[in-house]
Short mmCIF file of N, CA and C in Angstrom, two decimals:
data_model
loop_
_atom_site.label_atom_id
_atom_site.label_comp_id
_atom_site.label_asym_id
_atom_site.label_seq_id
_atom_site.Cartn_x
_atom_site.Cartn_y
_atom_site.Cartn_z
N UNK Q 1 138.00 108.81 118.97
CA UNK Q 1 137.73 107.48 118.45
C UNK Q 1 136.44 107.52 117.63
N UNK Q 2 136.53 107.02 116.41
CA UNK Q 2 135.36 106.96 115.56
C UNK Q 2 134.52 105.75 115.95
N UNK Q 3 133.21 105.98 116.07
CA UNK Q 3 132.28 104.91 116.38
C UNK Q 3 131.30 104.76 115.23
N UNK Q 4 131.03 103.51 114.86
CA UNK Q 4 130.10 103.20 113.79
C UNK Q 4 129.03 102.27 114.33
N UNK Q 5 127.79 102.59 114.05
CA UNK Q 5 126.67 101.76 114.50
C UNK Q 5 125.75 101.51 113.33
N UNK Q 6 125.59 100.24 112.97
CA UNK Q 6 124.69 99.86 111.89
C UNK Q 6 123.30 99.56 112.45
N UNK Q 7 122.31 99.79 111.63
CA UNK Q 7 120.95 99.43 111.98
C UNK Q 7 120.16 99.24 110.69
N UNK Q 8 118.95 98.75 110.82
CA UNK Q 8 118.06 98.63 109.68
C UNK Q 8 117.93 97.25 109.09
N UNK Q 9 118.68 96.30 109.60
CA UNK Q 9 118.57 94.95 109.09
C UNK Q 9 117.27 94.29 109.52
N UNK Q 10 117.03 93.14 108.96
CA UNK Q 10 115.81 92.41 109.28
C UNK Q 10 115.62 91.25 108.33
N UNK Q 11 114.47 90.65 108.43
CA UNK Q 11 114.11 89.52 107.58
C UNK Q 11 113.04 89.96 106.59
N UNK Q 12 113.33 89.76 105.31
CA UNK Q 12 112.40 90.15 104.25
C UNK Q 12 112.31 89.04 103.22
N UNK Q 13 111.25 89.07 102.44
CA UNK Q 13 111.10 88.12 101.36
C UNK Q 13 111.87 88.56 100.13
N UNK Q 14 112.20 87.62 99.30
CA UNK Q 14 112.86 87.93 98.03
C UNK Q 14 112.08 89.00 97.28
N UNK Q 15 112.82 89.95 96.73
CA UNK Q 15 112.21 91.06 96.03
C UNK Q 15 111.91 92.26 96.89
N UNK Q 16 112.02 92.10 98.20
CA UNK Q 16 111.76 93.19 99.10
C UNK Q 16 112.93 94.15 99.20
N UNK Q 17 112.78 95.14 100.08
CA UNK Q 17 113.78 96.18 100.23
C UNK Q 17 114.08 96.44 101.69
N UNK Q 18 115.28 96.92 101.93
CA UNK Q 18 115.70 97.38 103.24
C UNK Q 18 116.56 98.62 103.06
N UNK Q 19 116.58 99.46 104.07
CA UNK Q 19 117.53 100.56 104.12
C UNK Q 19 118.37 100.43 105.37
N UNK Q 20 119.64 100.15 105.17
CA UNK Q 20 120.56 100.04 106.28
C UNK Q 20 121.16 101.40 106.59
N UNK Q 21 121.44 101.64 107.85
CA UNK Q 21 122.03 102.89 108.28
C UNK Q 21 123.37 102.64 108.95
N UNK Q 22 124.29 103.54 108.73
CA UNK Q 22 125.57 103.55 109.42
C UNK Q 22 125.73 104.92 110.05
N UNK Q 23 125.56 104.99 111.35
CA UNK Q 23 125.71 106.24 112.07
C UNK Q 23 127.15 106.39 112.53
N UNK Q 24 127.74 107.51 112.19
CA UNK Q 24 129.15 107.77 112.48
C UNK Q 24 129.24 108.85 113.54
N UNK Q 25 130.02 108.60 114.56
CA UNK Q 25 130.28 109.60 115.59
C UNK Q 25 131.77 109.69 115.84
N UNK Q 26 132.19 110.80 116.42
CA UNK Q 26 133.59 110.99 116.75
C UNK Q 26 134.43 111.58 115.63
N UNK Q 27 133.79 111.89 114.52
CA UNK Q 27 134.52 112.44 113.39
C UNK Q 27 133.55 113.12 112.43
N UNK Q 28 134.10 113.97 111.61
CA UNK Q 28 133.35 114.49 110.47
C UNK Q 28 133.43 113.44 109.38
N UNK Q 29 132.32 112.77 109.12
CA UNK Q 29 132.43 111.57 108.30
C UNK Q 29 132.77 111.85 106.85
N UNK Q 30 132.64 113.09 106.41
CA UNK Q 30 133.06 113.41 105.06
C UNK Q 30 134.58 113.38 104.90
N UNK Q 31 135.30 113.30 106.01
CA UNK Q 31 136.76 113.15 105.96
C UNK Q 31 137.18 111.69 105.81
N UNK Q 32 136.21 110.80 105.84
CA UNK Q 32 136.48 109.37 105.84
C UNK Q 32 135.84 108.68 104.65
N UNK Q 33 136.54 107.69 104.17
CA UNK Q 33 135.94 106.76 103.24
C UNK Q 33 135.10 105.76 104.03
N UNK Q 34 133.93 105.44 103.53
CA UNK Q 34 133.01 104.52 104.19
C UNK Q 34 132.79 103.31 103.29
N UNK Q 35 132.98 102.15 103.84
CA UNK Q 35 132.74 100.92 103.11
C UNK Q 35 131.61 100.13 103.72
N UNK Q 36 130.86 99.45 102.88
CA UNK Q 36 129.86 98.48 103.33
C UNK Q 36 130.32 97.10 102.92
N UNK Q 37 130.32 96.21 103.88
CA UNK Q 37 130.73 94.83 103.68
C UNK Q 37 129.64 93.89 104.15
N UNK Q 38 129.70 92.68 103.68
CA UNK Q 38 128.81 91.65 104.19
C UNK Q 38 129.59 90.35 104.33
N UNK Q 39 129.12 89.53 105.24
CA UNK Q 39 129.75 88.25 105.47
C UNK Q 39 128.67 87.22 105.77
N UNK Q 40 128.59 86.24 104.91
CA UNK Q 40 127.68 85.12 105.09
C UNK Q 40 128.42 83.98 105.79
N UNK Q 41 127.68 83.08 106.44
CA UNK Q 41 128.34 81.96 107.11
C UNK Q 41 129.24 81.17 106.17
N UNK Q 42 130.46 80.92 106.59
CA UNK Q 42 131.40 80.17 105.79
C UNK Q 42 132.02 80.92 104.64
N UNK Q 43 131.73 82.20 104.53
CA UNK Q 43 132.24 83.01 103.43
C UNK Q 43 133.17 84.11 103.96
N UNK Q 44 134.04 84.57 103.08
CA UNK Q 44 134.89 85.70 103.43
C UNK Q 44 134.08 86.99 103.42
N UNK Q 45 134.56 87.95 104.18
CA UNK Q 45 133.92 89.25 104.18
C UNK Q 45 134.09 89.89 102.80
N UNK Q 46 133.00 90.40 102.27
CA UNK Q 46 132.94 90.89 100.90
C UNK Q 46 132.48 92.34 100.87
N UNK Q 47 133.22 93.18 100.17
CA UNK Q 47 132.77 94.56 100.00
C UNK Q 47 131.63 94.60 99.00
N UNK Q 48 130.58 95.32 99.34
CA UNK Q 48 129.46 95.49 98.42
C UNK Q 48 129.38 96.92 97.88
N UNK Q 49 129.90 97.88 98.62
CA UNK Q 49 129.82 99.27 98.19
C UNK Q 49 130.78 100.11 99.01
N UNK Q 50 131.20 101.23 98.46
CA UNK Q 50 131.94 102.18 99.28
C UNK Q 50 131.72 103.60 98.80
N UNK Q 51 131.94 104.51 99.73
CA UNK Q 51 131.80 105.94 99.51
C UNK Q 51 133.15 106.58 99.76
N UNK Q 52 133.69 107.23 98.75
CA UNK Q 52 134.99 107.87 98.88
C UNK Q 52 134.84 109.24 99.50
N UNK Q 53 135.97 109.81 99.92
CA UNK Q 53 135.94 111.13 100.55
C UNK Q 53 135.52 112.23 99.59
N UNK Q 54 135.63 111.97 98.29
CA UNK Q 54 135.18 112.96 97.31
C UNK Q 54 133.70 112.81 96.98
N UNK Q 55 133.02 111.89 97.65
CA UNK Q 55 131.60 111.68 97.44
C UNK Q 55 131.25 110.65 96.39
N UNK Q 56 132.24 110.14 95.70
CA UNK Q 56 131.97 109.13 94.69
C UNK Q 56 131.62 107.80 95.34
N UNK Q 57 130.86 107.00 94.63
CA UNK Q 57 130.43 105.70 95.13
C UNK Q 57 130.78 104.62 94.12
N UNK Q 58 130.90 103.42 94.61
CA UNK Q 58 131.10 102.28 93.75
C UNK Q 58 130.42 101.07 94.36
N UNK Q 59 130.13 100.09 93.52
CA UNK Q 59 129.38 98.91 93.93
C UNK Q 59 129.99 97.67 93.31
N UNK Q 60 129.89 96.58 94.02
CA UNK Q 60 130.32 95.33 93.44
C UNK Q 60 129.35 94.91 92.34
N UNK Q 61 129.84 94.08 91.43
CA UNK Q 61 129.00 93.66 90.31
C UNK Q 61 127.77 92.87 90.77
N UNK Q 62 127.90 92.17 91.87
CA UNK Q 62 126.79 91.35 92.33
C UNK Q 62 125.62 92.17 92.87
N UNK Q 63 125.86 93.42 93.23
CA UNK Q 63 124.80 94.24 93.81
C UNK Q 63 124.50 95.48 92.99
N UNK Q 64 125.30 95.77 92.00
CA UNK Q 64 125.13 96.99 91.22
C UNK Q 64 123.74 97.02 90.58
N UNK Q 65 123.09 98.16 90.73
CA UNK Q 65 121.74 98.32 90.23
C UNK Q 65 120.68 98.03 91.27
N UNK Q 66 121.04 97.38 92.35
CA UNK Q 66 120.11 97.07 93.42
C UNK Q 66 120.43 97.79 94.72
N UNK Q 67 121.71 98.08 94.94
CA UNK Q 67 122.16 98.75 96.16
C UNK Q 67 122.52 100.19 95.83
N UNK Q 68 122.15 101.11 96.72
CA UNK Q 68 122.43 102.52 96.50
C UNK Q 68 122.90 103.17 97.80
N UNK Q 69 124.03 103.84 97.73
CA UNK Q 69 124.56 104.58 98.88
C UNK Q 69 124.06 106.02 98.84
N UNK Q 70 123.65 106.51 99.98
CA UNK Q 70 123.34 107.92 100.15
C UNK Q 70 123.90 108.37 101.49
N UNK Q 71 123.92 109.67 101.70
CA UNK Q 71 124.46 110.19 102.94
C UNK Q 71 123.67 111.39 103.42
N UNK Q 72 123.63 111.54 104.72
CA UNK Q 72 123.05 112.71 105.35
C UNK Q 72 124.17 113.36 106.15
N UNK Q 73 124.75 114.41 105.60
CA UNK Q 73 125.90 115.04 106.24
C UNK Q 73 125.55 115.71 107.57
N UNK Q 74 124.32 116.19 107.69
CA UNK Q 74 123.91 116.84 108.94
C UNK Q 74 123.82 115.84 110.08
N UNK Q 75 123.40 114.63 109.77
CA UNK Q 75 123.23 113.60 110.79
C UNK Q 75 124.41 112.65 110.90
N UNK Q 76 125.38 112.80 110.02
CA UNK Q 76 126.52 111.87 109.98
C UNK Q 76 126.06 110.43 109.83
N UNK Q 77 125.22 110.21 108.87
CA UNK Q 77 124.68 108.88 108.61
C UNK Q 77 124.87 108.55 107.14
N UNK Q 78 125.33 107.35 106.89
CA UNK Q 78 125.40 106.80 105.55
C UNK Q 78 124.36 105.70 105.43
N UNK Q 79 123.60 105.74 104.36
CA UNK Q 79 122.54 104.76 104.14
C UNK Q 79 122.89 103.84 102.99
N UNK Q 80 122.51 102.61 103.14
CA UNK Q 80 122.61 101.65 102.05
C UNK Q 80 121.20 101.15 101.75
N UNK Q 81 120.64 101.66 100.67
CA UNK Q 81 119.33 101.21 100.22
C UNK Q 81 119.51 99.95 99.41
N UNK Q 82 118.80 98.92 99.80
CA UNK Q 82 118.89 97.63 99.13
C UNK Q 82 117.53 97.29 98.56
N UNK Q 83 117.45 97.15 97.26
CA UNK Q 83 116.22 96.81 96.58
C UNK Q 83 116.35 95.45 95.91
N UNK Q 84 115.20 94.85 95.63
CA UNK Q 84 115.15 93.55 94.96
C UNK Q 84 116.08 92.55 95.63
N UNK Q 85 115.88 92.40 96.91
CA UNK Q 85 116.72 91.49 97.68
C UNK Q 85 116.60 90.06 97.19
N UNK Q 86 117.72 89.36 97.24
CA UNK Q 86 117.80 87.98 96.83
C UNK Q 86 118.29 87.13 98.00
N UNK Q 87 117.97 85.84 98.01
CA UNK Q 87 118.44 84.99 99.10
C UNK Q 87 119.95 85.05 99.30
N UNK Q 88 120.71 85.19 98.23
CA UNK Q 88 122.15 85.26 98.34
C UNK Q 88 122.66 86.54 98.99
N UNK Q 89 121.77 87.50 99.22
CA UNK Q 89 122.13 88.70 99.95
C UNK Q 89 122.13 88.48 101.46
N UNK Q 90 121.66 87.34 101.90
CA UNK Q 90 121.62 87.05 103.33
C UNK Q 90 123.03 87.06 103.91
N UNK Q 91 123.25 87.89 104.91
CA UNK Q 91 124.58 88.05 105.50
C UNK Q 91 124.49 89.04 106.65
N UNK Q 92 125.56 89.09 107.42
CA UNK Q 92 125.74 90.19 108.34
C UNK Q 92 126.38 91.34 107.57
N UNK Q 93 125.80 92.51 107.68
CA UNK Q 93 126.29 93.67 106.96
C UNK Q 93 127.00 94.62 107.93
N UNK Q 94 128.17 95.07 107.51
CA UNK Q 94 129.01 95.93 108.33
C UNK Q 94 129.34 97.21 107.58
N UNK Q 95 129.45 98.30 108.30
CA UNK Q 95 130.07 99.48 107.73
C UNK Q 95 131.43 99.68 108.38
N UNK Q 96 132.30 100.35 107.64
CA UNK Q 96 133.66 100.55 108.07
C UNK Q 96 134.14 101.91 107.60
N UNK Q 97 135.17 102.43 108.25
CA UNK Q 97 135.66 103.76 107.92
C UNK Q 97 137.17 103.82 108.00
N UNK Q 98 137.74 104.67 107.19
CA UNK Q 98 139.16 104.99 107.24
C UNK Q 98 139.35 106.35 106.59
N UNK Q 99 140.43 107.01 106.95
CA UNK Q 99 140.83 108.18 106.20
C UNK Q 99 141.38 107.74 104.86
N UNK Q 100 141.27 108.59 103.87
CA UNK Q 100 141.65 108.22 102.53
C UNK Q 100 143.12 107.88 102.37
N UNK Q 101 143.96 108.45 103.21
CA UNK Q 101 145.40 108.22 103.11
C UNK Q 101 145.94 107.35 104.23
N UNK Q 102 145.05 106.65 104.94
CA UNK Q 102 145.46 105.78 106.03
C UNK Q 102 144.83 104.41 105.83
N UNK Q 103 145.62 103.37 106.04
CA UNK Q 103 145.17 102.01 105.83
C UNK Q 103 145.65 101.11 106.95
N UNK Q 104 144.79 100.19 107.34
CA UNK Q 104 145.19 99.08 108.18
C UNK Q 104 145.28 97.87 107.27
N UNK Q 105 146.50 97.50 106.93
CA UNK Q 105 146.69 96.51 105.88
C UNK Q 105 146.18 95.12 106.25
N UNK Q 106 145.97 94.86 107.53
CA UNK Q 106 145.46 93.56 107.95
C UNK Q 106 143.94 93.45 107.84
N UNK Q 107 143.27 94.52 107.52
CA UNK Q 107 141.82 94.55 107.46
C UNK Q 107 141.32 94.69 106.03
N UNK Q 108 140.15 94.15 105.74
CA UNK Q 108 139.59 94.31 104.39
C UNK Q 108 139.48 95.77 103.99
N UNK Q 109 139.96 96.06 102.79
CA UNK Q 109 139.90 97.41 102.28
C UNK Q 109 140.75 98.41 103.01
N UNK Q 110 141.52 97.96 103.99
CA UNK Q 110 142.33 98.85 104.79
C UNK Q 110 141.56 99.62 105.85
N UNK Q 111 140.30 99.32 106.03
CA UNK Q 111 139.48 100.01 107.03
C UNK Q 111 139.88 99.61 108.43
N UNK Q 112 139.90 100.57 109.34
CA UNK Q 112 140.29 100.28 110.71
C UNK Q 112 139.25 100.62 111.75
N UNK Q 113 138.15 101.22 111.35
CA UNK Q 113 137.01 101.38 112.22
C UNK Q 113 135.87 100.55 111.66
N UNK Q 114 135.30 99.71 112.49
CA UNK Q 114 134.23 98.81 112.07
C UNK Q 114 133.07 98.86 113.05
N UNK Q 115 131.86 98.75 112.50
CA UNK Q 115 130.69 98.59 113.34
C UNK Q 115 130.49 97.14 113.72
N UNK Q 116 129.44 96.89 114.50
CA UNK Q 116 129.15 95.54 114.98
C UNK Q 116 128.29 94.73 114.03
N UNK Q 117 127.73 95.37 113.03
CA UNK Q 117 126.97 94.67 112.02
C UNK Q 117 125.48 94.66 112.27
N UNK Q 118 124.74 94.46 111.19
CA UNK Q 118 123.30 94.28 111.26
C UNK Q 118 122.92 93.14 110.32
N UNK Q 119 122.08 92.25 110.79
CA UNK Q 119 121.77 91.04 110.05
C UNK Q 119 120.68 91.29 109.02
N UNK Q 120 120.94 90.83 107.80
CA UNK Q 120 119.95 90.83 106.73
C UNK Q 120 119.66 89.39 106.36
N UNK Q 121 118.40 89.02 106.42
CA UNK Q 121 117.98 87.67 106.06
C UNK Q 121 116.90 87.77 105.00
N UNK Q 122 117.12 87.10 103.89
CA UNK Q 122 116.18 87.14 102.77
C UNK Q 122 115.60 85.75 102.59
N UNK Q 123 114.29 85.66 102.68
CA UNK Q 123 113.60 84.38 102.55
C UNK Q 123 112.93 84.28 101.19
N UNK Q 124 112.72 83.06 100.75
CA UNK Q 124 112.08 82.82 99.47
C UNK Q 124 110.61 82.50 99.64
#
């Protein structure tokens, strides 16, 4: 069973930075696609970034240029560096995982392993 644990959230002022971590256990995480999602109160869960099994990354237009995915293969950790935070970035942030050829169609992005989330709060 793959386990995902997010950390690194907190409360920061607009323009500040955070680095979120997604620690993956129970699998070689390079065999999995990793997605980062966020969900604000009253909003649908939204993908902000993902890492494909080939190492490629992509970002939503709302965060592109401010969010950066990196990985530490030795530690099985995926990082989401967030710079120039804005109040609209306030949300619970989740990481998720799936194999590239496997999907859970009832879940966002087809991901079937999810962490418990880490809260990001941006104040003005």
